[in-house]
Short mmCIF file of C-alpha atoms in Angstrom, two decimals:
data_model
loop_
_atom_site.label_atom_id
_atom_site.label_comp_id
_atom_site.label_asym_id
_atom_site.label_seq_id
_atom_site.Cartn_x
_atom_site.Cartn_y
_atom_site.Cartn_z
CA MET A 1 -113.72 -26.19 26.93
CA LYS A 2 -112.81 -29.63 25.69
CA ARG A 3 -112.86 -30.22 21.99
CA GLU A 4 -115.70 -32.34 20.58
CA LEU A 5 -114.82 -35.17 18.19
CA GLN A 6 -114.68 -33.58 14.79
CA THR A 7 -111.99 -35.33 12.75
CA PRO A 8 -112.98 -37.37 9.67
CA THR A 9 -112.11 -40.52 11.61
CA ASP A 10 -114.43 -39.55 14.41
CA GLU A 11 -117.16 -38.75 11.94
CA ARG A 12 -116.77 -42.21 10.42
CA LEU A 13 -116.84 -43.68 13.90
CA GLU A 14 -120.06 -41.78 14.66
CA GLN A 15 -121.60 -43.02 11.43
CA ALA A 16 -120.59 -46.58 12.29
CA LEU A 17 -122.12 -46.22 15.76
CA ARG A 18 -125.36 -44.84 14.32
CA ALA A 19 -125.56 -47.66 11.80
CA LEU A 20 -125.24 -50.40 14.38
CA PRO A 21 -128.53 -52.21 14.99
CA ARG A 22 -130.05 -52.79 18.38
CA VAL A 23 -129.46 -56.06 20.18
CA LYS A 24 -132.75 -57.79 19.47
CA PRO A 25 -134.58 -59.65 22.24
CA ALA A 26 -136.21 -63.05 21.82
CA ASN A 27 -139.33 -62.81 19.67
CA ASP A 28 -141.60 -63.81 22.51
CA LEU A 29 -140.12 -61.52 25.17
CA ALA A 30 -142.85 -58.88 24.85
CA ALA A 31 -145.52 -61.59 25.10
CA ARG A 32 -143.85 -63.06 28.19
CA ILE A 33 -143.64 -59.64 29.82
CA ILE A 34 -147.31 -58.96 29.06
CA ALA A 35 -148.24 -62.34 30.54
CA THR A 36 -146.58 -61.47 33.86
CA LEU A 37 -148.35 -58.13 34.28
CA PRO A 38 -151.10 -58.00 36.87
CA PRO A 39 -154.67 -57.42 35.62
CA PRO A 40 -155.53 -53.76 35.20
CA ARG A 41 -156.54 -51.96 38.36
CA ALA A 42 -159.63 -50.75 36.59
CA ALA A 43 -161.09 -54.25 36.81
CA ALA A 44 -161.19 -53.99 40.61
CA HIS A 45 -162.41 -50.43 40.25
CA ALA A 46 -165.22 -51.60 37.95
CA ARG A 47 -166.24 -54.31 40.42
CA ALA A 48 -166.50 -51.73 43.20
CA LEU A 49 -168.42 -49.43 40.89
CA GLY A 50 -170.82 -52.25 39.99
CA ALA A 51 -171.43 -53.15 43.62
CA LEU A 52 -172.07 -49.50 44.50
CA MET A 53 -174.44 -49.17 41.55
CA ALA A 54 -176.39 -52.26 42.61
CA LEU A 55 -176.60 -50.93 46.17
CA ALA A 56 -177.78 -47.50 44.99
CA ALA A 57 -180.34 -49.08 42.65
CA ALA A 58 -181.71 -51.36 45.39
CA LEU A 59 -181.88 -48.44 47.83
CA GLY A 60 -183.54 -46.25 45.19
CA ILE A 61 -186.16 -48.88 44.35
CA GLY A 62 -186.85 -49.52 48.05
CA LEU A 63 -187.20 -45.80 48.76
CA ALA A 64 -189.40 -45.34 45.68
CA TYR A 65 -191.68 -48.12 46.92
CA GLN A 66 -191.79 -46.54 50.38
CA THR A 67 -192.53 -43.13 48.80
CA ALA A 68 -195.41 -44.58 46.78
CA PHE A 69 -196.73 -46.26 49.95
CA ASP A 70 -196.52 -42.97 51.89
CA MET A 71 -198.26 -41.12 49.07
CA SER A 72 -201.03 -43.72 49.11
CA MET A 73 -201.40 -43.43 52.91
CA ARG A 74 -201.51 -39.63 52.70
CA GLY A 75 -204.21 -39.83 50.02
CA ALA A 76 -202.15 -38.34 47.18
CA PHE A 77 -203.39 -40.97 44.71
CA ASP A 78 -207.00 -40.44 45.85
CA LEU A 79 -206.59 -36.71 45.24
CA LEU A 80 -205.19 -37.36 41.79
CA ALA A 81 -208.10 -39.70 41.05
CA ASP A 82 -210.54 -36.99 42.21
CA TYR A 83 -208.83 -34.33 40.10
CA THR A 84 -208.97 -36.64 37.08
CA ALA A 85 -212.60 -37.48 37.65
CA GLN A 86 -213.59 -33.87 38.41
CA PRO A 87 -211.24 -31.48 36.56
CA ALA A 88 -213.42 -28.57 37.67
CA ILE A 89 -211.83 -28.79 41.12
CA VAL A 90 -208.48 -27.90 39.57
CA THR A 91 -209.82 -25.24 37.25
CA LEU A 92 -212.04 -23.54 39.87
CA TYR A 93 -209.71 -23.83 42.87
CA PRO A 94 -206.23 -24.41 41.39
CA ARG A 95 -204.24 -23.06 44.32
CA GLN A 96 -206.12 -25.12 46.91
CA ALA A 97 -205.96 -28.21 44.68
CA PHE A 98 -202.20 -28.00 44.26
CA ASP A 99 -201.64 -27.15 47.94
CA ALA A 100 -203.62 -30.23 48.97
CA LEU A 101 -201.63 -32.40 46.56
CA ALA A 102 -198.32 -30.86 47.67
CA GLN A 103 -199.15 -31.64 51.30
CA ALA A 104 -199.95 -35.25 50.40
CA ILE A 105 -196.57 -35.80 48.80
CA PRO A 106 -193.66 -36.83 51.09
CA TRP A 107 -191.10 -34.52 49.50
CA PHE A 108 -188.16 -35.68 51.60
CA MET A 109 -188.72 -39.30 50.60
CA VAL A 110 -189.18 -38.28 46.96
CA ALA A 111 -185.88 -36.41 47.03
CA LEU A 112 -184.14 -39.31 48.76
CA SER A 113 -185.36 -41.96 46.34
CA ALA A 114 -184.67 -39.72 43.31
CA SER A 115 -181.12 -39.15 44.57
CA ALA A 116 -180.51 -42.87 45.04
CA LEU A 117 -181.92 -43.72 41.60
CA GLY A 118 -180.00 -40.85 40.03
CA LEU A 119 -176.78 -42.10 41.61
CA ALA A 120 -177.50 -45.62 40.31
CA ALA A 121 -178.09 -44.23 36.81
CA PHE A 122 -174.86 -42.18 36.95
CA LEU A 123 -172.84 -45.18 38.12
CA ALA A 124 -174.41 -47.37 35.41
CA ALA A 125 -173.42 -44.79 32.80
CA ARG A 126 -169.84 -44.68 34.19
CA LEU A 127 -169.66 -48.46 34.28
CA THR A 128 -170.84 -48.96 30.71
CA ALA A 129 -169.08 -45.94 29.15
CA ARG A 130 -165.92 -47.93 28.45
CA THR A 131 -167.87 -50.85 26.97
CA ARG A 132 -169.86 -48.51 24.75
CA ALA A 133 -166.69 -46.78 23.59
CA ALA A 134 -165.01 -50.14 22.99
CA LEU A 135 -167.99 -51.33 20.94
CA TRP A 136 -167.75 -48.26 18.75
CA GLN A 137 -164.05 -48.78 18.27
CA ARG A 138 -164.29 -52.50 17.59
CA VAL A 139 -167.01 -52.56 14.93
CA MET B 1 -186.37 -53.70 -10.82
CA PRO B 2 -184.78 -56.00 -8.19
CA ILE B 3 -186.80 -56.80 -5.09
CA VAL B 4 -185.07 -55.49 -1.97
CA SER B 5 -185.99 -56.86 1.43
CA PRO B 6 -186.60 -54.44 4.35
CA LEU B 7 -183.55 -55.92 6.10
CA GLN B 8 -181.36 -55.02 3.15
CA ILE B 9 -182.73 -51.47 3.19
CA LEU B 10 -181.99 -51.20 6.91
CA ALA B 11 -178.50 -52.58 6.37
CA SER B 12 -177.76 -50.06 3.63
CA ILE B 13 -179.04 -47.19 5.81
CA ALA B 14 -176.86 -48.41 8.67
CA ARG B 15 -173.84 -48.60 6.37
CA ALA B 16 -174.45 -45.11 5.04
CA HIS B 17 -174.89 -43.53 8.45
CA VAL B 18 -172.68 -45.57 10.66
CA ALA B 19 -169.71 -46.39 8.47
CA PRO B 20 -167.80 -43.05 8.71
CA PRO B 21 -167.22 -43.03 12.50
CA PHE B 22 -166.45 -46.75 12.47
CA ALA B 23 -163.99 -46.26 9.66
CA LEU B 24 -162.31 -43.46 11.58
CA SER B 25 -162.04 -45.42 14.79
CA SER B 26 -160.83 -48.60 13.16
CA ALA B 27 -158.14 -46.85 11.15
CA ASN B 28 -154.69 -48.15 11.98
CA VAL B 29 -153.53 -44.92 13.58
CA GLU B 30 -150.60 -45.38 15.96
CA LEU B 31 -151.59 -43.87 19.28
CA SER B 32 -149.12 -41.69 21.14
CA ASP B 33 -147.54 -42.86 24.38
CA ALA B 34 -149.61 -40.31 26.29
CA ALA B 35 -152.85 -41.63 24.75
CA LEU B 36 -151.90 -45.21 25.60
CA VAL B 37 -150.99 -44.27 29.17
CA THR B 38 -154.33 -42.48 29.54
CA GLN B 39 -156.17 -45.49 28.12
CA HIS B 40 -154.28 -47.81 30.46
CA LEU B 41 -155.21 -45.68 33.45
CA ALA B 42 -158.83 -45.75 32.26
CA GLY B 43 -158.66 -49.55 32.45
CA ASP B 44 -157.95 -50.57 28.85
CA PRO B 45 -156.05 -53.86 29.26
CA HIS B 46 -154.53 -53.63 25.76
CA ALA B 47 -152.99 -50.17 26.13
CA PHE B 48 -150.05 -51.16 28.34
CA ALA B 49 -149.47 -54.29 26.24
CA GLU B 50 -149.05 -51.97 23.26
CA LEU B 51 -146.48 -49.94 25.18
CA VAL B 52 -144.63 -53.14 26.11
CA LYS B 53 -144.52 -54.17 22.45
CA ARG B 54 -143.35 -50.69 21.48
CA TYR B 55 -140.48 -50.45 23.97
CA THR B 56 -139.35 -54.02 24.69
CA GLY B 57 -136.61 -53.69 22.04
CA ALA B 58 -135.27 -50.45 23.48
CA VAL B 59 -135.34 -51.59 27.11
CA TYR B 60 -133.77 -54.94 26.26
CA ASN B 61 -131.08 -53.22 24.19
CA ILE B 62 -130.14 -50.93 27.09
CA ALA B 63 -130.14 -53.79 29.58
CA PHE B 64 -128.13 -56.03 27.31
CA ARG B 65 -125.58 -53.32 26.56
CA PHE B 66 -125.06 -52.92 30.29
CA THR B 67 -125.10 -56.55 31.42
CA ASN B 68 -123.79 -58.19 28.23
CA ASN B 69 -125.97 -61.15 29.20
CA ALA B 70 -129.24 -62.15 27.50
CA ALA B 71 -130.87 -63.79 30.52
CA ASP B 72 -130.11 -60.87 32.83
CA ALA B 73 -131.25 -58.39 30.17
CA GLU B 74 -134.55 -60.26 29.84
CA GLN B 75 -135.07 -60.24 33.59
CA ILE B 76 -134.28 -56.53 33.80
CA SER B 77 -136.66 -55.83 30.90
CA GLN B 78 -139.43 -57.75 32.62
CA GLU B 79 -138.90 -55.95 35.93
CA THR B 80 -138.67 -52.58 34.15
CA PHE B 81 -142.15 -52.93 32.69
CA LEU B 82 -143.56 -54.24 35.96
CA ARG B 83 -142.19 -51.20 37.80
CA ALA B 84 -143.44 -48.88 35.07
CA TRP B 85 -146.88 -50.51 35.32
CA ARG B 86 -146.95 -49.80 39.05
CA ALA B 87 -145.65 -46.24 38.65
CA LEU B 88 -147.83 -45.15 35.72
CA PRO B 89 -150.68 -43.80 37.89
CA ARG B 90 -148.19 -41.32 39.39
CA LEU B 91 -146.53 -40.47 36.09
CA ASP B 92 -147.21 -37.35 34.08
CA ALA B 93 -148.69 -38.88 30.92
CA GLN B 94 -147.39 -36.00 28.79
CA ARG B 95 -143.75 -36.77 29.56
CA PRO B 96 -141.93 -38.98 27.04
CA LEU B 97 -142.03 -42.58 28.16
CA LYS B 98 -138.85 -43.92 26.62
CA PRO B 99 -136.39 -41.98 28.85
CA TYR B 100 -138.50 -42.92 31.85
CA LEU B 101 -138.30 -46.62 30.96
CA ALA B 102 -134.58 -46.20 30.33
CA LYS B 103 -134.21 -44.69 33.80
CA ILE B 104 -136.00 -47.63 35.43
CA ALA B 105 -133.93 -50.10 33.41
CA LEU B 106 -130.69 -48.36 34.37
CA ASN B 107 -131.65 -48.35 38.05
CA LEU B 108 -132.20 -52.08 37.77
CA CYS B 109 -128.86 -52.37 35.97
CA ARG B 110 -127.22 -50.61 38.94
CA ASP B 111 -128.88 -53.11 41.29
CA TRP B 112 -127.67 -55.92 39.07
CA ALA B 113 -124.14 -54.49 39.13
CA ALA B 114 -124.26 -54.29 42.94
CA GLN B 115 -125.46 -57.89 43.22
CA THR B 116 -122.95 -59.30 40.78
CA HIS B 117 -120.13 -56.97 41.95
CA ALA B 118 -119.74 -55.85 38.35
CA GLN B 119 -117.86 -52.60 37.84
CA TRP B 120 -119.76 -49.84 36.11
CA LEU B 121 -116.53 -48.33 35.09
CA ASP B 122 -112.95 -49.53 35.62
CA LEU B 123 -110.94 -47.14 37.74
CA ASP B 124 -108.34 -46.70 35.04
CA GLU B 125 -111.14 -45.56 32.72
CA GLN B 126 -111.77 -42.52 34.88
CA ALA B 127 -108.66 -40.86 33.49
CA GLU B 128 -108.88 -38.99 30.24
CA ILE B 129 -108.19 -41.30 27.33
CA LEU B 130 -106.10 -39.80 24.62
CA ALA B 131 -106.60 -41.37 21.26
CA ASP B 132 -104.13 -40.76 18.50
CA GLU B 133 -105.89 -38.09 16.51
CA THR B 134 -103.24 -37.63 13.85
CA GLY B 135 -104.18 -39.12 10.49
CA ASP B 136 -106.97 -41.61 9.85
CA PRO B 137 -106.10 -44.98 11.36
CA PHE B 138 -109.12 -46.55 9.67
CA GLU B 139 -108.48 -45.28 6.16
CA ASN B 140 -107.76 -48.79 4.96
CA LEU B 141 -111.13 -50.01 6.30
CA SER B 142 -114.40 -49.77 4.40
CA ASP B 143 -117.45 -48.43 6.25
CA GLN B 144 -118.83 -51.98 6.46
CA GLU B 145 -115.57 -53.29 7.95
CA LEU B 146 -115.47 -50.43 10.41
CA ARG B 147 -119.04 -51.20 11.53
CA THR B 148 -118.16 -54.87 12.00
CA ARG B 149 -115.14 -53.94 14.12
CA VAL B 150 -117.10 -51.40 16.14
CA ARG B 151 -119.69 -54.09 16.87
CA ALA B 152 -116.94 -56.47 17.99
CA GLN B 153 -115.08 -53.92 20.13
CA TRP B 154 -118.25 -52.51 21.73
CA ALA B 155 -118.38 -55.54 24.03
CA GLN B 156 -114.86 -54.72 25.29
CA LEU B 157 -115.99 -51.37 26.70
CA PRO B 158 -116.97 -50.99 30.37
CA PRO B 159 -120.76 -51.32 31.03
CA LEU B 160 -121.29 -47.60 31.50
CA TYR B 161 -119.63 -46.70 28.20
CA ARG B 162 -121.55 -49.42 26.35
CA THR B 163 -124.77 -48.09 27.84
CA VAL B 164 -124.01 -44.44 27.13
CA LEU B 165 -123.26 -45.26 23.50
CA ALA B 166 -126.44 -47.35 23.23
CA LEU B 167 -128.56 -44.58 24.72
CA ARG B 168 -127.11 -42.01 22.33
CA TYR B 169 -126.76 -43.94 19.09
CA SER B 170 -129.17 -46.91 19.22
CA GLU B 171 -131.96 -45.29 21.21
CA GLU B 172 -131.28 -41.76 19.96
CA LEU B 173 -131.95 -40.09 23.31
CA SER B 174 -131.06 -36.42 23.67
CA TYR B 175 -128.37 -35.38 26.15
CA ASP B 176 -131.07 -34.14 28.53
CA GLU B 177 -132.94 -37.44 28.31
CA MET B 178 -129.69 -39.35 28.84
CA ALA B 179 -128.89 -37.23 31.89
CA ALA B 180 -132.35 -37.93 33.31
CA ALA B 181 -132.12 -41.64 32.57
CA LEU B 182 -128.61 -41.98 34.01
CA GLU B 183 -129.36 -39.61 36.90
CA MET B 184 -126.18 -37.71 36.14
CA PRO B 185 -125.43 -34.06 35.40
CA LEU B 186 -125.49 -33.14 31.73
CA ASN B 187 -121.76 -32.41 31.60
CA THR B 188 -120.95 -35.76 33.19
CA VAL B 189 -123.00 -37.49 30.50
CA ARG B 190 -121.14 -35.55 27.78
CA THR B 191 -117.83 -36.50 29.38
CA HIS B 192 -118.76 -40.19 29.57
CA LEU B 193 -119.88 -40.14 25.97
CA ARG B 194 -116.68 -38.47 24.82
CA ARG B 195 -114.56 -40.90 26.80
CA ALA B 196 -116.58 -43.86 25.55
CA LYS B 197 -115.92 -42.85 21.96
CA ALA B 198 -112.25 -42.20 22.68
CA ARG B 199 -111.94 -45.57 24.40
CA LEU B 200 -113.67 -47.28 21.50
CA ARG B 201 -111.32 -45.55 19.09
CA VAL B 202 -108.30 -46.75 21.06
CA LEU B 203 -109.64 -50.31 21.02
CA LEU B 204 -110.22 -50.08 17.28
CA GLU B 205 -106.73 -48.71 16.72
CA GLN B 206 -105.23 -51.52 18.80
CA ASP B 207 -107.30 -54.02 16.85
CA ASN B 208 -106.16 -52.40 13.60
CA GLU B 209 -102.53 -52.70 14.55
CA THR B 210 -102.70 -56.42 15.32
#
């Protein structure tokens, strides 16, 4: 095995090497490097997220409107109005009352619109999470 | 008793309840490289800028020690960070960043050497250099004088030796990190470092004699 540098001279040489400062770059080099960097990819990601959120929200609102329209056509709102006006129907015949209401509700459309609105809410939360965190950090 | 407006009451409540987390988050705590990389990947535009500020000196130093040219070192530094920026999504954030940046910079230095036909290492440097190890040839020099001479003679070394010394002594990389950055086996790195010091010693001795 080859001998490592151990003599006093070599130790002084090591000390001299350790004491030597770095070659310093121009003061503005870091700023120039930062200026040449492309914008963060997250910006494009956020744009896509925003577009998807808007699409999901529009779809959700449209489906919710269609659901309300279907419920109106199937008489769900009339049933609710009757139950409110005559609560005895619900108390005397609860099973029949709820069955009638359940049949008047378009469950598939309700699920569809709820999913779309839920997705829009989730995407909105994702989109604004960074801003909310940044606000907390900045204040 | 002083009259306090409702707004002042609200402000004092807000200060009392909201100040602690704000104070914690605004504290000037230096984030780790891993935290900055994670923030960058999450889309924080300031995180990578912080890393650039943190490592521009080191990257430039390595590039300059290799090229011995300020303009080329600046260009290599710029390209190093651009490549790191592109590669960060694939990088393990927990790994130390400095050796990784050194590796990119040294790859660019190799490209630079190929383009400019610069020799990494003179052929006659491949042989073992035997410095005169009897006595202390620098005993008449003060530490300050020795440092000045080392600084002057450093430029006379081949690019690889200059770089190896810079990685070890200026950037304080471990042997493992140096081996990873130079893409060389550990023993080769140790050999280059030993030869670089021996070569520097010979240059200093020659300078001392004249």
